JSON list of C-alpha atoms in Angstrom, two decimals:
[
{"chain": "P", "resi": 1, "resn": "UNK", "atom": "CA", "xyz": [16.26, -8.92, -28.39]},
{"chain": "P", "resi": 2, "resn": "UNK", "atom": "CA", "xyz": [13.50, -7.24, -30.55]},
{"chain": "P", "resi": 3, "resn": "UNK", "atom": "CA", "xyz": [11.78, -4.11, -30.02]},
{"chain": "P", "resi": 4, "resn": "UNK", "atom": "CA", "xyz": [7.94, -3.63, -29.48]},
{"chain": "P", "resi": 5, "resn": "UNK", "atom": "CA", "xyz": [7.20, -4.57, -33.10]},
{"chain": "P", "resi": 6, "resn": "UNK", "atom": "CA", "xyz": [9.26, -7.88, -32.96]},
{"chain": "P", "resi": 7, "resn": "UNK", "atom": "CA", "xyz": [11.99, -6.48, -35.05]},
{"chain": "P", "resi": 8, "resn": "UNK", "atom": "CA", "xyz": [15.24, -7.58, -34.17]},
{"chain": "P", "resi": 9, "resn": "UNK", "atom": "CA", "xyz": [16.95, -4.70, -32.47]},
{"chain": "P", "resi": 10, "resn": "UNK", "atom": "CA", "xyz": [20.03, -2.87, -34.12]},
{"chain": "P", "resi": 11, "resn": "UNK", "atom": "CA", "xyz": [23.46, -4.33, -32.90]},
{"chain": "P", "resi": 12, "resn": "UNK", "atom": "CA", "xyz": [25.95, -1.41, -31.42]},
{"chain": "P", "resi": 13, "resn": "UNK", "atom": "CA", "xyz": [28.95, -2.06, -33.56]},
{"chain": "P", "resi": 14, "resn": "UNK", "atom": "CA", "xyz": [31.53, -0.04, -30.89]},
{"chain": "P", "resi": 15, "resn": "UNK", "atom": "CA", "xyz": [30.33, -2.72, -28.32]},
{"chain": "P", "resi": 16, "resn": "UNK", "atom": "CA", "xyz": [33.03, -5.45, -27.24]},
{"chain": "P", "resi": 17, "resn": "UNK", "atom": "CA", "xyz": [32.67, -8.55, -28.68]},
{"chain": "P", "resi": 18, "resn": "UNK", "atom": "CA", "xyz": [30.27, -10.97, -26.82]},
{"chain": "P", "resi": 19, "resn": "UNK", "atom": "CA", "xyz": [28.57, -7.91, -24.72]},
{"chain": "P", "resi": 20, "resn": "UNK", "atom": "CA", "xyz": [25.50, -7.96, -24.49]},
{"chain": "P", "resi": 21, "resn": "UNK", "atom": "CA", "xyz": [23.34, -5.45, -26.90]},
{"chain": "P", "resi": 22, "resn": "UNK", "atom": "CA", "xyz": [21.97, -2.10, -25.64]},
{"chain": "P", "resi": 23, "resn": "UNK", "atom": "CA", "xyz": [18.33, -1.68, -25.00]},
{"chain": "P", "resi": 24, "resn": "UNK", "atom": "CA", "xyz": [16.86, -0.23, -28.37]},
{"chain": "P", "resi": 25, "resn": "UNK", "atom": "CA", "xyz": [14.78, 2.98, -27.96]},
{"chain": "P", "resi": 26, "resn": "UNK", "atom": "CA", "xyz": [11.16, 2.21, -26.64]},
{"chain": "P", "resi": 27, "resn": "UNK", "atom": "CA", "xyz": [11.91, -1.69, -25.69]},
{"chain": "P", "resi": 28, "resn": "UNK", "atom": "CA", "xyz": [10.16, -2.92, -22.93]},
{"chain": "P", "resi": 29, "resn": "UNK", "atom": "CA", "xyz": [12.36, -5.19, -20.48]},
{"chain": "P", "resi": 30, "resn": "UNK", "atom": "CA", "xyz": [11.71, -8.92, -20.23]},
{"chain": "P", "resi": 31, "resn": "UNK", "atom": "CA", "xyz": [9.83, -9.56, -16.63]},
{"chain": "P", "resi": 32, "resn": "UNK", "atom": "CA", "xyz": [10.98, -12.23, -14.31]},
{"chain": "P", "resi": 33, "resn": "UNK", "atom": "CA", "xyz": [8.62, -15.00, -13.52]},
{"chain": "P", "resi": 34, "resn": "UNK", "atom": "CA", "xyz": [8.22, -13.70, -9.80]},
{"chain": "P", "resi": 35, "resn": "UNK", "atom": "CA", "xyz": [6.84, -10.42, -10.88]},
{"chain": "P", "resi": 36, "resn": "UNK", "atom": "CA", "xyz": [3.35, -10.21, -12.61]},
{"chain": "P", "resi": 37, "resn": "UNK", "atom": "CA", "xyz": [3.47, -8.58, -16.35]},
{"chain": "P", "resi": 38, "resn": "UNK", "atom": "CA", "xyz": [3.95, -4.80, -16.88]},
{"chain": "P", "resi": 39, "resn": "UNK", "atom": "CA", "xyz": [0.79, -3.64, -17.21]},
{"chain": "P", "resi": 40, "resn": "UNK", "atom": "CA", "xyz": [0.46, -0.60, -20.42]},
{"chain": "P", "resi": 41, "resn": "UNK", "atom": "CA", "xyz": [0.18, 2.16, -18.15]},
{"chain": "P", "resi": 42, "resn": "UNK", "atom": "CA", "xyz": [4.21, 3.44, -17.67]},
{"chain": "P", "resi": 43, "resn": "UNK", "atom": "CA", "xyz": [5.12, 1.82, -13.93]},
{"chain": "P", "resi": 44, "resn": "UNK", "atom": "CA", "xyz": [5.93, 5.70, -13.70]},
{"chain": "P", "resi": 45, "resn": "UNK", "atom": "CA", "xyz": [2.58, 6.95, -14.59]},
{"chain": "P", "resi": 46, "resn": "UNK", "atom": "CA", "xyz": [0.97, 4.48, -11.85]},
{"chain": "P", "resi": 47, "resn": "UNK", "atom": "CA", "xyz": [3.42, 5.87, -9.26]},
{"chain": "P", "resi": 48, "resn": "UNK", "atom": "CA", "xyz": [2.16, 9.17, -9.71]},
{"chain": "P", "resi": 49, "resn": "UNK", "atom": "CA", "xyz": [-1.55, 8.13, -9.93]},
{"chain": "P", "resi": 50, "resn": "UNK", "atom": "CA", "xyz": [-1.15, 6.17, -6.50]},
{"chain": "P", "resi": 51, "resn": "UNK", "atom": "CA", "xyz": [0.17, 9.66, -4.92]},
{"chain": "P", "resi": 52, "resn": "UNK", "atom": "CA", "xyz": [-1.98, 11.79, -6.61]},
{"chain": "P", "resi": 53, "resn": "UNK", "atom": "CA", "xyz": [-5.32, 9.22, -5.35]},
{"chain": "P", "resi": 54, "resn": "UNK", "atom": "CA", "xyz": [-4.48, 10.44, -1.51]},
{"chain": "P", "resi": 55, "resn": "UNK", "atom": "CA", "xyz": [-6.99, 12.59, -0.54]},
{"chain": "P", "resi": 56, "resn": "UNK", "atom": "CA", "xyz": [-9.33, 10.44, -2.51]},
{"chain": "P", "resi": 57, "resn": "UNK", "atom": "CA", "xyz": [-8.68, 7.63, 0.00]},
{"chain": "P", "resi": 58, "resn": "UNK", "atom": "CA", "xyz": [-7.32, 9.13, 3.25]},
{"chain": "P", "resi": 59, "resn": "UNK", "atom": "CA", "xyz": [-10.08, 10.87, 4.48]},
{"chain": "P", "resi": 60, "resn": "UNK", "atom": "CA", "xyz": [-9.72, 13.13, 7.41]},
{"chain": "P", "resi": 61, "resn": "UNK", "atom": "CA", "xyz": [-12.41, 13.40, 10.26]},
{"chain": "P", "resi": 62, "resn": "UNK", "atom": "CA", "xyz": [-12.58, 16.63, 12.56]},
{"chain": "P", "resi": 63, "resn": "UNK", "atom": "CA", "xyz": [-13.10, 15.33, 15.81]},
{"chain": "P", "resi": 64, "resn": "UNK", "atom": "CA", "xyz": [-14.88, 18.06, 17.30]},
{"chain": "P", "resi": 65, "resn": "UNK", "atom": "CA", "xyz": [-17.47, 17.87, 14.20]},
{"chain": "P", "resi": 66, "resn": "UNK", "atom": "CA", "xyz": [-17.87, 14.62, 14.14]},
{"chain": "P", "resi": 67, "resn": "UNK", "atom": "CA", "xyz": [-18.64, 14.16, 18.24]},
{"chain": "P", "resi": 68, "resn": "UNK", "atom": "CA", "xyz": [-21.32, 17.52, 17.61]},
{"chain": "P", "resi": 69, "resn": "UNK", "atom": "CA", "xyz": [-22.84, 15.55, 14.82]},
{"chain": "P", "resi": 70, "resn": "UNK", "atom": "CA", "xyz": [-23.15, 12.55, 17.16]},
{"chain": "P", "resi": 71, "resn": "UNK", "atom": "CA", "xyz": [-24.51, 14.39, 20.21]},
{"chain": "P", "resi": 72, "resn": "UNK", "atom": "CA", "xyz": [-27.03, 15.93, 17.72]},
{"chain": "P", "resi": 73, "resn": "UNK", "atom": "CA", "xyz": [-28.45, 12.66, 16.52]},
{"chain": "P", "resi": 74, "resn": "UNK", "atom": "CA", "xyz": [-28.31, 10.92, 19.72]},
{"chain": "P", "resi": 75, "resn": "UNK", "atom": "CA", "xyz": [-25.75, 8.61, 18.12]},
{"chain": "P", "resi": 76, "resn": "UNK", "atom": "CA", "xyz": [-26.60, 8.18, 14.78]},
{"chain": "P", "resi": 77, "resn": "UNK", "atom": "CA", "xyz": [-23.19, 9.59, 12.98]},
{"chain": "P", "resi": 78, "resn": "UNK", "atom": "CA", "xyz": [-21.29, 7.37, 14.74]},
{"chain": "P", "resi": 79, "resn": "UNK", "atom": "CA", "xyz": [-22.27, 4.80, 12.26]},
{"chain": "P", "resi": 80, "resn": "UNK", "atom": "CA", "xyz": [-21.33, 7.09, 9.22]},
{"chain": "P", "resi": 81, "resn": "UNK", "atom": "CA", "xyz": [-18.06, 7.73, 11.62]},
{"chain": "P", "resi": 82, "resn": "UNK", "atom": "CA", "xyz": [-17.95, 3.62, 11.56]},
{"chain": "P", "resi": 83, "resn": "UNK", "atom": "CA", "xyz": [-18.78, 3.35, 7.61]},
{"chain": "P", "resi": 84, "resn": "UNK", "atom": "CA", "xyz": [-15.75, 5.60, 7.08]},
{"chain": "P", "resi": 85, "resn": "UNK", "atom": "CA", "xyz": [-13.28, 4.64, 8.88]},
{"chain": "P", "resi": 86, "resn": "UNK", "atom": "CA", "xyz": [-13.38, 1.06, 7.68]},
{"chain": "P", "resi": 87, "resn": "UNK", "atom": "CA", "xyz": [-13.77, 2.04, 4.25]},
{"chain": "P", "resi": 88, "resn": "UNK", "atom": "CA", "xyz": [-10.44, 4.53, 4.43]},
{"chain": "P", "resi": 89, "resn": "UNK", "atom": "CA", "xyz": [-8.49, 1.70, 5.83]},
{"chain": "P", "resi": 90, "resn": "UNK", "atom": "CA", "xyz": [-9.53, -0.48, 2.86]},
{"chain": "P", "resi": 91, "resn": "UNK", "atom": "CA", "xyz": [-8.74, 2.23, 0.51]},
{"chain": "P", "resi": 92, "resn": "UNK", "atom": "CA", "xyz": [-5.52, 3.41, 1.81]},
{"chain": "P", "resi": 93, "resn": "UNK", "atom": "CA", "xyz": [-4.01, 0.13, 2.30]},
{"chain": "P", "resi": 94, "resn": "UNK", "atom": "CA", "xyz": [-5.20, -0.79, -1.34]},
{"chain": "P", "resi": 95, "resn": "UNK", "atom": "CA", "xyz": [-3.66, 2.47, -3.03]},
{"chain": "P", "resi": 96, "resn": "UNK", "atom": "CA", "xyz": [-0.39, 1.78, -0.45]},
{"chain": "P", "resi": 97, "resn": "UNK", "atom": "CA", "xyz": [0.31, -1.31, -2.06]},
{"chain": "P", "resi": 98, "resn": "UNK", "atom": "CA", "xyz": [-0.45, -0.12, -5.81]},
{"chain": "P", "resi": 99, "resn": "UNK", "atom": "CA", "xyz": [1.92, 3.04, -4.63]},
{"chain": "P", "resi": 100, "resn": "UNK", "atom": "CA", "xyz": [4.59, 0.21, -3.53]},
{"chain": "P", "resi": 101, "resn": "UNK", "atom": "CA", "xyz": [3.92, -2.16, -6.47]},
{"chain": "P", "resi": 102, "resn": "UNK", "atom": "CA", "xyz": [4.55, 0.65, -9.47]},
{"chain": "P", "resi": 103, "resn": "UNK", "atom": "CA", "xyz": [7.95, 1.72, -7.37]},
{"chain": "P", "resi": 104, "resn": "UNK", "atom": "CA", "xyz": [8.83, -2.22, -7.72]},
{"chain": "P", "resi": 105, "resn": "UNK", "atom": "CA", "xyz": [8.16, -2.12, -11.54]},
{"chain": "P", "resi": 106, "resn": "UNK", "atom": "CA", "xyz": [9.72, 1.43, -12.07]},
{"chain": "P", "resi": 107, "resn": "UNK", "atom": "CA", "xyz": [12.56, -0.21, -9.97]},
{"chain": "P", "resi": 108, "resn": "UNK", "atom": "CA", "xyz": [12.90, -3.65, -12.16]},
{"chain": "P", "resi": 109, "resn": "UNK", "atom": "CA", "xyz": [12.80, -1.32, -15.19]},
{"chain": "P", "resi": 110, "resn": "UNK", "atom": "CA", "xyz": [15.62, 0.57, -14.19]},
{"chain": "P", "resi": 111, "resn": "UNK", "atom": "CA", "xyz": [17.92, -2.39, -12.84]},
{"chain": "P", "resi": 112, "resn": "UNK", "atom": "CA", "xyz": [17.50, -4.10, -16.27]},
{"chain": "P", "resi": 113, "resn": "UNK", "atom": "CA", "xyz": [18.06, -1.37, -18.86]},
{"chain": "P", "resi": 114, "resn": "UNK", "atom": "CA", "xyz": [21.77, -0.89, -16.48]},
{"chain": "P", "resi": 115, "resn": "UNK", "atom": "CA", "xyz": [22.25, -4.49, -16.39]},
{"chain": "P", "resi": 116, "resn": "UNK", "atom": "CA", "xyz": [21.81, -5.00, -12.70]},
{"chain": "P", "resi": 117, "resn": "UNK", "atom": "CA", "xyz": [18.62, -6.67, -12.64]},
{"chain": "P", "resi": 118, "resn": "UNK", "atom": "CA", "xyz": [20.21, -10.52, -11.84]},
{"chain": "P", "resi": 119, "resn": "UNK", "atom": "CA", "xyz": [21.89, -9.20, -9.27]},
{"chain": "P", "resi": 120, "resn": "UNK", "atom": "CA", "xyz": [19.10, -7.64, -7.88]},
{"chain": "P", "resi": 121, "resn": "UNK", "atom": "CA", "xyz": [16.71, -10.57, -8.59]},
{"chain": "P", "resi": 122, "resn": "UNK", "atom": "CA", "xyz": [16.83, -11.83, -4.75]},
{"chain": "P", "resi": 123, "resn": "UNK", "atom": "CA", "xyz": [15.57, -8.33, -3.65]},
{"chain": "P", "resi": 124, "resn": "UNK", "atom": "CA", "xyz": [12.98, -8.24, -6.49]},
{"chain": "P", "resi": 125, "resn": "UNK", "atom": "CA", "xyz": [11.64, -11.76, -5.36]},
{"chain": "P", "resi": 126, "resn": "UNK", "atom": "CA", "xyz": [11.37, -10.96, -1.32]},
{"chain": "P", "resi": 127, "resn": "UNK", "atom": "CA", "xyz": [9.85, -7.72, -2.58]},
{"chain": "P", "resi": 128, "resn": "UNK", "atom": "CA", "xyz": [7.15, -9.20, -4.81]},
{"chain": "P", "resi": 129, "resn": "UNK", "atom": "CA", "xyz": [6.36, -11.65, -1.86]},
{"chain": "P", "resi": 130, "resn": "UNK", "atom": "CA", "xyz": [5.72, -8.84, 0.60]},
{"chain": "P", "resi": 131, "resn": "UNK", "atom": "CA", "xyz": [3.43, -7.37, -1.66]},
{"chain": "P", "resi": 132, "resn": "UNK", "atom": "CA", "xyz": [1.75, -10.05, -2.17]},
{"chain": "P", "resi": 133, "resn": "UNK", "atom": "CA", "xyz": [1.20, -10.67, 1.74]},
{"chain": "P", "resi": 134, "resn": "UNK", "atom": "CA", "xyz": [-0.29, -7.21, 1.73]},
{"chain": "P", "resi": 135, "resn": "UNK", "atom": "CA", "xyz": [-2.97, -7.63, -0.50]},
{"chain": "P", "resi": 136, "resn": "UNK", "atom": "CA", "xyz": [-3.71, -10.83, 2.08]},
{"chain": "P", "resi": 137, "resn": "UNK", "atom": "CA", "xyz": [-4.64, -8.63, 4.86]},
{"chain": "P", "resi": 138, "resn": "UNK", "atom": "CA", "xyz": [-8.08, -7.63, 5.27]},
{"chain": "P", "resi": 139, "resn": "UNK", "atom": "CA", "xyz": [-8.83, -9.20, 1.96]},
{"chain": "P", "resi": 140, "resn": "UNK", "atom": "CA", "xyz": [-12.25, -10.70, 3.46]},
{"chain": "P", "resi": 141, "resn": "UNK", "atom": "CA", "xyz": [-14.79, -9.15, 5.56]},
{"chain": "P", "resi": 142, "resn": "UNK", "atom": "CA", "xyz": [-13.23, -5.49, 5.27]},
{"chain": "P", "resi": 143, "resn": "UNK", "atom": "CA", "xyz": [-16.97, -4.38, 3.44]},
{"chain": "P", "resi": 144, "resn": "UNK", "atom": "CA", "xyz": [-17.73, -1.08, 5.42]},
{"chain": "P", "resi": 145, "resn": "UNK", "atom": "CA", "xyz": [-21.21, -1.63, 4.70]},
{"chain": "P", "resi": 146, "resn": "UNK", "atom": "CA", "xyz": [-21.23, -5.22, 6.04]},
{"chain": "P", "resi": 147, "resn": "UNK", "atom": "CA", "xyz": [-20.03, -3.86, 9.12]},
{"chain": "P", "resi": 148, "resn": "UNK", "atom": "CA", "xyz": [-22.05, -0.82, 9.87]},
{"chain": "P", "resi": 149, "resn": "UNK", "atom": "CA", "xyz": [-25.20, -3.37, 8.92]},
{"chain": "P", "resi": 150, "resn": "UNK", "atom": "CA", "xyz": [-24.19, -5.77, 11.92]},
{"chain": "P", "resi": 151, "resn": "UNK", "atom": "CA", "xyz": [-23.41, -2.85, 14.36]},
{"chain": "P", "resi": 152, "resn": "UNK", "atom": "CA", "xyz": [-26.57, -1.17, 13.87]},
{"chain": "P", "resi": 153, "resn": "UNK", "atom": "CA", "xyz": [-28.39, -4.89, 14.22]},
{"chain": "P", "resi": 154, "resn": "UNK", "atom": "CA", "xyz": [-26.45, -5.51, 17.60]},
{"chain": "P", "resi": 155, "resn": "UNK", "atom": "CA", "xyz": [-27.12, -2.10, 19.00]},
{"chain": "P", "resi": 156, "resn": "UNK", "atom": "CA", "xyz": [-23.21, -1.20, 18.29]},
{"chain": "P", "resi": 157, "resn": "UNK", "atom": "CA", "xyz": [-21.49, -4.01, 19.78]},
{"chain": "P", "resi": 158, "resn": "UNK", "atom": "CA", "xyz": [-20.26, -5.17, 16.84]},
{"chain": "P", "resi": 159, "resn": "UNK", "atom": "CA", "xyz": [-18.76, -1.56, 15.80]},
{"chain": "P", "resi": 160, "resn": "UNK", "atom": "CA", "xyz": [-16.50, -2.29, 18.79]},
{"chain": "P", "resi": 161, "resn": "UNK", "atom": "CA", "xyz": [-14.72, -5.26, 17.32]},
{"chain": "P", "resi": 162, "resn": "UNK", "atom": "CA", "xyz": [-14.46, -3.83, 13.58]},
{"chain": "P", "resi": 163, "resn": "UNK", "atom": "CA", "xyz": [-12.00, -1.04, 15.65]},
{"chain": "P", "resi": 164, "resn": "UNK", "atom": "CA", "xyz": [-10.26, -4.06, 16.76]},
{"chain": "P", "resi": 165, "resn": "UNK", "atom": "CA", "xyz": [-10.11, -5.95, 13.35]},
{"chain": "P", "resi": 166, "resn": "UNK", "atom": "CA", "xyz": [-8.74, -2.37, 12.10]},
{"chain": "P", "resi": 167, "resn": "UNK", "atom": "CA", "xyz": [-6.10, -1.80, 14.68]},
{"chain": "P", "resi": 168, "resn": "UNK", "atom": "CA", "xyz": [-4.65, -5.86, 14.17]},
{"chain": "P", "resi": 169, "resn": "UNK", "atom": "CA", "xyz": [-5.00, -5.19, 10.20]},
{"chain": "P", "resi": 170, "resn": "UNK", "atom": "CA", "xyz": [-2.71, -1.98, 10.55]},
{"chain": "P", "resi": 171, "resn": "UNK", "atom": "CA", "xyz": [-0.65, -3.26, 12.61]},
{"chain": "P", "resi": 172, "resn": "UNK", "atom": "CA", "xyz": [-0.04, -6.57, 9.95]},
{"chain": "P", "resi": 173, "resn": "UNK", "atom": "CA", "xyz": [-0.70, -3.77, 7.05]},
{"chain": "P", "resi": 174, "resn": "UNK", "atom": "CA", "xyz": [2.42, -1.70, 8.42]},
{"chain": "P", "resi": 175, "resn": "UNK", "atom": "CA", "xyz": [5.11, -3.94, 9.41]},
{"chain": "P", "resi": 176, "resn": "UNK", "atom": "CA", "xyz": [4.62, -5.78, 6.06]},
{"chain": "P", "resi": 177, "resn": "UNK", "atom": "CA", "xyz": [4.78, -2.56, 4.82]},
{"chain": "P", "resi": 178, "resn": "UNK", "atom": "CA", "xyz": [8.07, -1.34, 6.74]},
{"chain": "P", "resi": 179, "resn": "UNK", "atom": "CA", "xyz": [9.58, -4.96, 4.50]},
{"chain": "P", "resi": 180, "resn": "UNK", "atom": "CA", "xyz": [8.72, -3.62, 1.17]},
{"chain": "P", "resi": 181, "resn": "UNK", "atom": "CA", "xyz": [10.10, -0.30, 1.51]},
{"chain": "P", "resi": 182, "resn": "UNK", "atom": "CA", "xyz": [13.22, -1.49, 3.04]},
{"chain": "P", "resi": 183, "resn": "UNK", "atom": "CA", "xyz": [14.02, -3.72, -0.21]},
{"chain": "P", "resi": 184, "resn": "UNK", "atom": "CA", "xyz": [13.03, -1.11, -2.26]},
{"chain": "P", "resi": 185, "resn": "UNK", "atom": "CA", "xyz": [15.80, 1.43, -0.41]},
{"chain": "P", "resi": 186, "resn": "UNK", "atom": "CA", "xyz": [18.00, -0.99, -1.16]},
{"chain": "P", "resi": 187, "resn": "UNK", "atom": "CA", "xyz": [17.62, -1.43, -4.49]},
{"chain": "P", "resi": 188, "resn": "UNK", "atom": "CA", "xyz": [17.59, 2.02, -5.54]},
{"chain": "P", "resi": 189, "resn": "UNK", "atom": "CA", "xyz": [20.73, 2.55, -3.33]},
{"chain": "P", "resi": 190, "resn": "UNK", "atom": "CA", "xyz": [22.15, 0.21, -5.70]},
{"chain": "P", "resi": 191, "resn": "UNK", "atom": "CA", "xyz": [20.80, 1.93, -8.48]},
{"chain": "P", "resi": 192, "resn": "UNK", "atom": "CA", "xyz": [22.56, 5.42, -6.94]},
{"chain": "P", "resi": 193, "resn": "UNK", "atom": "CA", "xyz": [19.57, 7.17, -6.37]},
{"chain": "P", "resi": 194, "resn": "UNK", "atom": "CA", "xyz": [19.00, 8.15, -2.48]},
{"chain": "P", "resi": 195, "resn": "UNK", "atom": "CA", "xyz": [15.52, 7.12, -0.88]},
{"chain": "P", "resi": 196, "resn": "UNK", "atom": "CA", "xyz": [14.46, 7.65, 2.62]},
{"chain": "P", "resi": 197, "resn": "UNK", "atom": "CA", "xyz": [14.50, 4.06, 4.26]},
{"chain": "P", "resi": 198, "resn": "UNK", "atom": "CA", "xyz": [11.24, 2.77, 6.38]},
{"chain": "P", "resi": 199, "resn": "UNK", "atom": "CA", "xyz": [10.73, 3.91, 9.98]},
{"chain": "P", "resi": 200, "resn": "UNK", "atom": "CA", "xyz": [10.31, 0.86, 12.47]},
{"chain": "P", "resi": 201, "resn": "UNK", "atom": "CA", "xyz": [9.62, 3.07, 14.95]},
{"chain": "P", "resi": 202, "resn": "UNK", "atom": "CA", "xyz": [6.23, 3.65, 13.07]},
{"chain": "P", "resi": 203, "resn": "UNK", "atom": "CA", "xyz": [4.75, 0.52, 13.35]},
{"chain": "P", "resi": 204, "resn": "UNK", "atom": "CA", "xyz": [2.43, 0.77, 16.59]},
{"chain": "P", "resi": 205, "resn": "UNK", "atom": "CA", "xyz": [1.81, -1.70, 19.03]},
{"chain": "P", "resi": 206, "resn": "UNK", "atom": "CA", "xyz": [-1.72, -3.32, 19.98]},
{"chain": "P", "resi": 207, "resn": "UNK", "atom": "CA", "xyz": [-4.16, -0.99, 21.96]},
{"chain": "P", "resi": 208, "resn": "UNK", "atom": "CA", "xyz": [-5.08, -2.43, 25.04]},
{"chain": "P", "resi": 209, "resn": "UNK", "atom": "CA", "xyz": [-8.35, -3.54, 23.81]},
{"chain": "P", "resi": 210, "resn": "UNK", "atom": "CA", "xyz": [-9.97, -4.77, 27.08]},
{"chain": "P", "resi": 211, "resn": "UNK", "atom": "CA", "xyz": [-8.94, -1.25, 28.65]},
{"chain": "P", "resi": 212, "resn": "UNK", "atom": "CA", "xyz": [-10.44, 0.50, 26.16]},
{"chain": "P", "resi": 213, "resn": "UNK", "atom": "CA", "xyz": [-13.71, -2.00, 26.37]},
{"chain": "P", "resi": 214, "resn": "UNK", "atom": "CA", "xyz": [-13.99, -1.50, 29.82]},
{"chain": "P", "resi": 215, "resn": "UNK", "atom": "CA", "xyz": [-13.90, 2.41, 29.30]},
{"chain": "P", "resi": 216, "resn": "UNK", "atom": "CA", "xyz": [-15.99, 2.36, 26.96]},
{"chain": "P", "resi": 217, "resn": "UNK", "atom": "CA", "xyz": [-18.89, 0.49, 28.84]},
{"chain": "P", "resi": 218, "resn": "UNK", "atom": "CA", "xyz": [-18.12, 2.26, 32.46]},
{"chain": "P", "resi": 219, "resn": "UNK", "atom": "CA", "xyz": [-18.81, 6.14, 30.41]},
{"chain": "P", "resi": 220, "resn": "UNK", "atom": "CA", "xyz": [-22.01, 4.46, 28.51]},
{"chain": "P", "resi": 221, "resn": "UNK", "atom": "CA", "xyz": [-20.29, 4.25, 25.07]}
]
């Protein structure tokens, strides 16, 4: 082992014979081929940069606003209403899955410097593949801009079926979701510290999408 300047690392001399040595002071642990390499920022430091990014990408409408601000231009908002809502799904899935990916890293960190992280490996690896499966949905054609440009051009039919791309993308977004948080509360159970484990019951079903069409055409949008 050798520490960040490629110096071989101090030997503990109380260790048993044939242990393996402690960690020295600052190292940085060796990362499995199934998990992309540390990045410099502290896997810590990006954790609390994905929280602290939330009400830069989960913006919050208020409905009775936004429906004035429609009435008022005949319309019109509902496109910004459109642009935003597509672009906060974007956002919030992509600062989910940084959120999930630092916890992963912070978690690999931790299972290595107390000797764990072989053990834990399978987890690691089923983790690192759900992540990766999340950054697969909604990777193409998610461009709120792209979308508001081909609802205004067919008179807002198309704004109708980017609600339904949105509402199958959560849906994939959240149960894939649900399988990265569960192997991350169980590796930090191993590790002894207590995490809340995912909700299933979170992850909503389909909207009845011909329903709502139909609605929506029989009250003239």
């Amino acid at each position: 082992m050798s520490d960040l300047q490629g110096r071989p690392a101090p030997s503990d001399p109380s260790a048993p014979p044939g242990s393996a040595p402690a960690p020295a002071p600052g190292s940085v642990p060796p990362v499995p081929p199934h998990l992309p390499p540390l990045p410099v920022v502290a896997p810590v430091d990006r954790l609390y940069a994905a929280w602290q990014r939330r009400g830069e990408t989960d913006y919050l409408f208020d409905f009775w606003t936004a429906l004035g601000w429609t009435v008022l231009t005949a319309g019109g908002f509902w496109f910004y209403v459109l642009f935003q809502l597509v672009r906060r799904l974007r956002d919030h899935h992509a600062r989910r899955r940084e959120l999930l990916g630092a916890a992963l890293a912070f978690a690999w960190e931790q299972a290595w410097r107390r000797g764990v992280a072989d053990e834990l490996t399978p987890s690691f690896e089923r983790a690192a593949a759900h992540l990766e499966a999340m950054g697969d949905v909604g990777r193409d054609g998610r461009d709120p801009a792209v979308w508001v440009a081909l609802s205004v051009v067919s008179g807002g039919l198309l704004g109708v079926l980017a609600f339904v791309v949105m509402d199958r993308d959560l849906i994939a977004h959240d149960r894939i979701e649900a399988a990265v948080e569960y192997e991350l509360w169980a590796i930090f159970g191993r590790l002894g510290v207590e995490v809340p484990g995912p909700d299933a019951r979170r992850v909503k079903g389909p909207d009845r999408y011909g329903l709502r069409i139909l609605a929506l055409v029989a009250t003239a949008g």
